[in-house]
GROMACS .gro file of C-alpha atoms in nm:
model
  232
    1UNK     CA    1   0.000   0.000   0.000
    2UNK     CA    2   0.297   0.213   0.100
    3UNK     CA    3   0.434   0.171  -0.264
    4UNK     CA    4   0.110   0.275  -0.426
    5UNK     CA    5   0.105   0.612  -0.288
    6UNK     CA    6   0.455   0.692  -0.361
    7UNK     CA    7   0.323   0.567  -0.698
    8UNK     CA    8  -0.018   0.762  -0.675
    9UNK     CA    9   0.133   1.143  -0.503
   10UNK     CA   10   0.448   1.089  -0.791
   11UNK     CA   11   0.153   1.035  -1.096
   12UNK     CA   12   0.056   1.408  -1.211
   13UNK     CA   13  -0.311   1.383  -1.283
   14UNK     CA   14  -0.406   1.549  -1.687
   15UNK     CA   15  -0.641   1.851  -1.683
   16UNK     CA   16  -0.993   1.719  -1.842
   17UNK     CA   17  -0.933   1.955  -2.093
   18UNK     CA   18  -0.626   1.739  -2.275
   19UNK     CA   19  -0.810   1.403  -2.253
   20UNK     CA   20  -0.919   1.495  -2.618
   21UNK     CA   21  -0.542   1.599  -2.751
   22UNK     CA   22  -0.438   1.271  -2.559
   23UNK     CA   23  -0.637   1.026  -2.726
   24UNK     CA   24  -0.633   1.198  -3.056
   25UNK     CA   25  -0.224   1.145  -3.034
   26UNK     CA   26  -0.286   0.818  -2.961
   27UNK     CA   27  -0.533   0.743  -3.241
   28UNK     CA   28  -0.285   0.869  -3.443
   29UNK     CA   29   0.036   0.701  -3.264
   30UNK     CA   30  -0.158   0.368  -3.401
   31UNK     CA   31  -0.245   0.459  -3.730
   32UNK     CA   32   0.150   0.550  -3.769
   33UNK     CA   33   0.225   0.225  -3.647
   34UNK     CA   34   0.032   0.057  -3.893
   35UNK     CA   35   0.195   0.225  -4.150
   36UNK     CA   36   0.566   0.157  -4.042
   37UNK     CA   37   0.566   0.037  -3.660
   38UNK     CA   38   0.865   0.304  -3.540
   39UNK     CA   39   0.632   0.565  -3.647
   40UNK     CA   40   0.410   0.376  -3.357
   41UNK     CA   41   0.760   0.479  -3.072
   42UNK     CA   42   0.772   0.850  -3.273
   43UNK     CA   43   0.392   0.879  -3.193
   44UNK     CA   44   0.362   0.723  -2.813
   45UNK     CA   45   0.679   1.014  -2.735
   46UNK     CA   46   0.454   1.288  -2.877
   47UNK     CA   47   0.173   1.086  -2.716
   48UNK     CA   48   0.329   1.139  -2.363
   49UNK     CA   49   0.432   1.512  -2.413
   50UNK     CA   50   0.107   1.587  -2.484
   51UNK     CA   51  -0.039   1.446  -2.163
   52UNK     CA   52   0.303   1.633  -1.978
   53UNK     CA   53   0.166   1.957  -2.147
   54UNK     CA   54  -0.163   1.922  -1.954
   55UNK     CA   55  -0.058   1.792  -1.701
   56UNK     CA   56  -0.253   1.985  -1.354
   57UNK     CA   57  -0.011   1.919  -1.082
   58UNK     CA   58  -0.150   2.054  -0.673
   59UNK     CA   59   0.014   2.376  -0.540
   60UNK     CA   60   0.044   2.495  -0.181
   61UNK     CA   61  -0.025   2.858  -0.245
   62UNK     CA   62   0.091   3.174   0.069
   63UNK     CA   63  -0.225   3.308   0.193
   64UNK     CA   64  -0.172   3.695   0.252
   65UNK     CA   65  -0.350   3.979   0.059
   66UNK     CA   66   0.042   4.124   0.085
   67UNK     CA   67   0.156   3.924  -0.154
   68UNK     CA   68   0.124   3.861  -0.529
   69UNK     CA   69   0.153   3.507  -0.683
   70UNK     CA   70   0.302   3.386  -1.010
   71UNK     CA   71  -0.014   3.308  -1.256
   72UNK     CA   72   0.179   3.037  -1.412
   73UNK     CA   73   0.487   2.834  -1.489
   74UNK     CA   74   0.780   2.977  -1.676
   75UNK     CA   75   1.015   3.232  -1.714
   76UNK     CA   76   0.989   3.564  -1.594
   77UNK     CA   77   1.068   3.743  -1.903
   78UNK     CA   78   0.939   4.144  -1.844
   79UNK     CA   79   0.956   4.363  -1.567
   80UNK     CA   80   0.901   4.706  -1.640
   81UNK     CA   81   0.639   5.023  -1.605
   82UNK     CA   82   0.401   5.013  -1.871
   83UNK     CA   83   0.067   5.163  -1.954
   84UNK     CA   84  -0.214   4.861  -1.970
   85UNK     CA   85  -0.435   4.771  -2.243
   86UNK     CA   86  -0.748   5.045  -2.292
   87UNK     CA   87  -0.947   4.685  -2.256
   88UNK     CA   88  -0.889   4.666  -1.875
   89UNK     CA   89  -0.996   4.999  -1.732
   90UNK     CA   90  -0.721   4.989  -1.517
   91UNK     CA   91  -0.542   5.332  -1.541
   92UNK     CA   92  -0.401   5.576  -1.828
   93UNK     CA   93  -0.079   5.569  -1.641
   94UNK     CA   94   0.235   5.355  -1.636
   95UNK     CA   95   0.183   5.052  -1.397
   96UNK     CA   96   0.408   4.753  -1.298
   97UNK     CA   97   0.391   4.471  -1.550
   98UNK     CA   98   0.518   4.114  -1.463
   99UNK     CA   99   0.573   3.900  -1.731
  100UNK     CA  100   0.537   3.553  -1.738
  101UNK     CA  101   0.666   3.342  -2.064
  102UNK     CA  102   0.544   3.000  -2.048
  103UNK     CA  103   0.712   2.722  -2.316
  104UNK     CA  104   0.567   2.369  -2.466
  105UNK     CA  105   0.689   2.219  -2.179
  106UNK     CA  106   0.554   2.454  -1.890
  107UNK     CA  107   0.241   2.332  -1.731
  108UNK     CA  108  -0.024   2.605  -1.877
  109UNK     CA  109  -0.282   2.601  -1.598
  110UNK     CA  110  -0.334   2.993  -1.534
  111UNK     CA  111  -0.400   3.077  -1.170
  112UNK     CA  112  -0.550   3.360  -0.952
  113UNK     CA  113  -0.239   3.540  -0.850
  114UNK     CA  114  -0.413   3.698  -0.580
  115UNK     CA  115  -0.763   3.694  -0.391
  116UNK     CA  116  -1.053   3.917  -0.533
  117UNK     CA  117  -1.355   3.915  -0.715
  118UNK     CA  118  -1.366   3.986  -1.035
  119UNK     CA  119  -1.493   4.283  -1.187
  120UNK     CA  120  -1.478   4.252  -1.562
  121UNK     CA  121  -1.321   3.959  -1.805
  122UNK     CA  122  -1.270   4.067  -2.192
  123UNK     CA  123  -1.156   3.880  -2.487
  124UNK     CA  124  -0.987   4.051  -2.772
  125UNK     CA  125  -0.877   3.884  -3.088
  126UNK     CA  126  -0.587   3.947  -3.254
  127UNK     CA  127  -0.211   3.780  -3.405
  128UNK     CA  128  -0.075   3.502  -3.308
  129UNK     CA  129   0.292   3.672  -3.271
  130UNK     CA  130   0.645   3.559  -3.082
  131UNK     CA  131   0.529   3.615  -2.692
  132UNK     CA  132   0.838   3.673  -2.621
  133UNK     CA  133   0.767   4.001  -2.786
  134UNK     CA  134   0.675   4.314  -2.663
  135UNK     CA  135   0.436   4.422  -2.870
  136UNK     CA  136   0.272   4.065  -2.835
  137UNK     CA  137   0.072   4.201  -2.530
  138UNK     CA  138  -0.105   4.451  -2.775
  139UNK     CA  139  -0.116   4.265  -3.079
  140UNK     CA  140  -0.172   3.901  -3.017
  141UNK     CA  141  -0.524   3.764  -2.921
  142UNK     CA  142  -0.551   3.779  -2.539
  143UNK     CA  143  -0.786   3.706  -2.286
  144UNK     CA  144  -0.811   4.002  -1.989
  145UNK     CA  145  -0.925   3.948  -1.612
  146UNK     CA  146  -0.972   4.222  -1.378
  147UNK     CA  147  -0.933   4.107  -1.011
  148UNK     CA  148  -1.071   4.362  -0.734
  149UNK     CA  149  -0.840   4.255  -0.411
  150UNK     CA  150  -0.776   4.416  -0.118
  151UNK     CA  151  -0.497   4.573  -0.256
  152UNK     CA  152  -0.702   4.723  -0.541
  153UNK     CA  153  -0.770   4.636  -0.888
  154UNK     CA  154  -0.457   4.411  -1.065
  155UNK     CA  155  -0.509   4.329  -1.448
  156UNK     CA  156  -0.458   3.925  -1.569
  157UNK     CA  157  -0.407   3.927  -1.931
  158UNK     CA  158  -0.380   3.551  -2.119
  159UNK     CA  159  -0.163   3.639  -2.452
  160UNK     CA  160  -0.165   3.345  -2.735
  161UNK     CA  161   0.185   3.309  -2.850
  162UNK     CA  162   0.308   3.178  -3.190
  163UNK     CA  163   0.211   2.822  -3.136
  164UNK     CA  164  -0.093   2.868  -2.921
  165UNK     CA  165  -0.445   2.891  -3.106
  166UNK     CA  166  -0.649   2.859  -2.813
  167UNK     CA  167  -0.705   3.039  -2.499
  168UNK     CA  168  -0.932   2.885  -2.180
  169UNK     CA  169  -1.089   3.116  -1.943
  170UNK     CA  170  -1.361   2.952  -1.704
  171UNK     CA  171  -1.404   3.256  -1.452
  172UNK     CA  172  -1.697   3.459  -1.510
  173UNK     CA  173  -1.732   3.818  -1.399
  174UNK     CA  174  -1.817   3.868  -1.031
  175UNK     CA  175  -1.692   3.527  -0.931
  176UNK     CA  176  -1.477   3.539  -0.627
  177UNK     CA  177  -1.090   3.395  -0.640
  178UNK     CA  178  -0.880   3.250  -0.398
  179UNK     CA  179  -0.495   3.289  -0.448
  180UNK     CA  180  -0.372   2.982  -0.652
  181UNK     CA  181  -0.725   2.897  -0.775
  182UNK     CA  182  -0.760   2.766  -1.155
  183UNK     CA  183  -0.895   3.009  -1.368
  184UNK     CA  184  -0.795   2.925  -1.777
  185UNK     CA  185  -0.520   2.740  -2.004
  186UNK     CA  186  -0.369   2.834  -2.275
  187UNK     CA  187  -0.251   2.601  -2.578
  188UNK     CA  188   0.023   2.559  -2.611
  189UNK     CA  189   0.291   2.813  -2.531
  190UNK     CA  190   0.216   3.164  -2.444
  191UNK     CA  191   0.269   3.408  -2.155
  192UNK     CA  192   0.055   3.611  -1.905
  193UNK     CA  193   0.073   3.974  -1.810
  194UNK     CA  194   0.017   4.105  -1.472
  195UNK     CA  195  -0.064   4.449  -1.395
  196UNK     CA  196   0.018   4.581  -1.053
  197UNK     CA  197  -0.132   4.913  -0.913
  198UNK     CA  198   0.121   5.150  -0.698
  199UNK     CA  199   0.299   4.968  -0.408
  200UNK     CA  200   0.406   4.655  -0.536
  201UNK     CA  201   0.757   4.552  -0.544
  202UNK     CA  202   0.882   4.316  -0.759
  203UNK     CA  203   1.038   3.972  -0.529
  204UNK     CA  204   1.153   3.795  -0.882
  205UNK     CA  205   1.440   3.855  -1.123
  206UNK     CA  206   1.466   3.868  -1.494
  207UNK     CA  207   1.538   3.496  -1.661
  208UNK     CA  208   1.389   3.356  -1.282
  209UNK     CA  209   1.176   3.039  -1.335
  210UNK     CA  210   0.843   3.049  -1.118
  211UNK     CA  211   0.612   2.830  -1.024
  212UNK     CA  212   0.201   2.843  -1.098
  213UNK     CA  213   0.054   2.901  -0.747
  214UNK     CA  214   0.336   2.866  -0.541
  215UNK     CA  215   0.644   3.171  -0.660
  216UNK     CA  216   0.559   3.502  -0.501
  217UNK     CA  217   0.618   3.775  -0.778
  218UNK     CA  218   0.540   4.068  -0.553
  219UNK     CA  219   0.462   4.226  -0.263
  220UNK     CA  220   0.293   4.553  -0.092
  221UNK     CA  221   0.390   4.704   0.202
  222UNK     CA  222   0.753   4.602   0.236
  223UNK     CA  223   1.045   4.814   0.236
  224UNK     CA  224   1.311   4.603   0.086
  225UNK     CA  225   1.288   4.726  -0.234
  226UNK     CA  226   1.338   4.497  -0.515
  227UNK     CA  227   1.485   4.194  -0.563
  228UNK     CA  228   1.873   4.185  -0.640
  229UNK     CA  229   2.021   3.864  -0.792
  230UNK     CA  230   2.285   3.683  -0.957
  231UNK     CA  231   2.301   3.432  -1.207
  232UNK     CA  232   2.581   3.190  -1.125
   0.00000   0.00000   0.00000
């Protein structure tokens, strides 16, 4: 019984939503296979990314309003002052942007960086551009959440990235979020913004990984400053 736990707590369960891309590979792993049986190996590897990619692993998320969670996996790729999209209502003025770049081989389960209800979610189509870019967070279709938390009103924006085609958003407006709560997906590869209103200090570094749920990104009410590191 011991043993089948370990086994059990080590197995990361697949969201619902990649049970279709999952069997679908594997449809296709078999047809391969009958065509020329490595083609069958080829598939079952592309078989078993594919359930990696959705894969929907348990966080243990800090519970304080003070503090601001990473969304999602990846890389923190942006840190800077800039003005948010017209879409979110949020100011006119610069306001801190955290960047979070998320590759085929980050989980993509987007969650509630902080706790609020939110006021107002709006699509936007648009290109399907490099994330990595800059101008991605205008000009690539994107998803937007606005969360009202205690520390006022923070922007969540879902950007589709050069290989993504499909964004997932199950919040509706006025539904109330805990930190580290699911709230969408994105397939596959993309990045979310996060919009930060005055007196929030950065606590991660350019090029830092973080993890969905658990890597706080930053904090209010804290004199430190931000966060100086080293890459070594």
């Amino acid at each position: 019984m011991s043993l089948f736990n370990t086994i059990r707590n080590t197995i990361v369960p697949v969201h619902k939503e990649g049970y279709p891309f999952v069997a679908a590979f594997f449809a296709g792993s078999l047809v391969l296979g009958w065509l020329w049986e490595p083609l069958f190996w080829v598939g079952m590897v592309l078989t078993l990314w594919c359930a990696y990619f959705f894969r929907d692993p348990e966080r243990v998320t800090p519970q304080d309003d003070d503090l601001v969670i990473s969304p999602a996996d990846g890389r923190v790729s942006s840190i800077q002052m800039v003005v948010p999209p017209a879409e979110l209502n949020l100011s006119t003025e610069p306001m801190l942007r955290i960047t979070i770049f998320m590759n085929v081989f980050d989980c993509h389960i987007n969650r509630a960086p902080v706790r609020g209800k939110v006021n107002h979610v709006v699509y936007r189509e648009g290109q399907f551009l490099n994330a990595e870019l800059d101008k991605a967070s205008i000009d690539n279709e994107r998803n937007s959440l606005v969360i009202e938390s205690p520390r006022g009103n923070i922007g969540v924006v879902q950007i589709a990235g050069l290989v993504a085609r499909r964004i997932l958003c199950w919040t509706a407006p006025f539904q109330t979020l805990e930190p580290g709560e699911r709230f969408g997906l994105i397939r596959f590869g993309s990045r979310l913004d996060v919009f930060l209103p005055a007196g929030a200090e950065p606590r991660v570094s350019l090029g830092q990984r973080s993890v969905g749920g658990e890597t706080v990104i930053a904090e209010y009410g804290s004199a430190k400053g931000p966060v100086i590191s080293r890459r070594s």
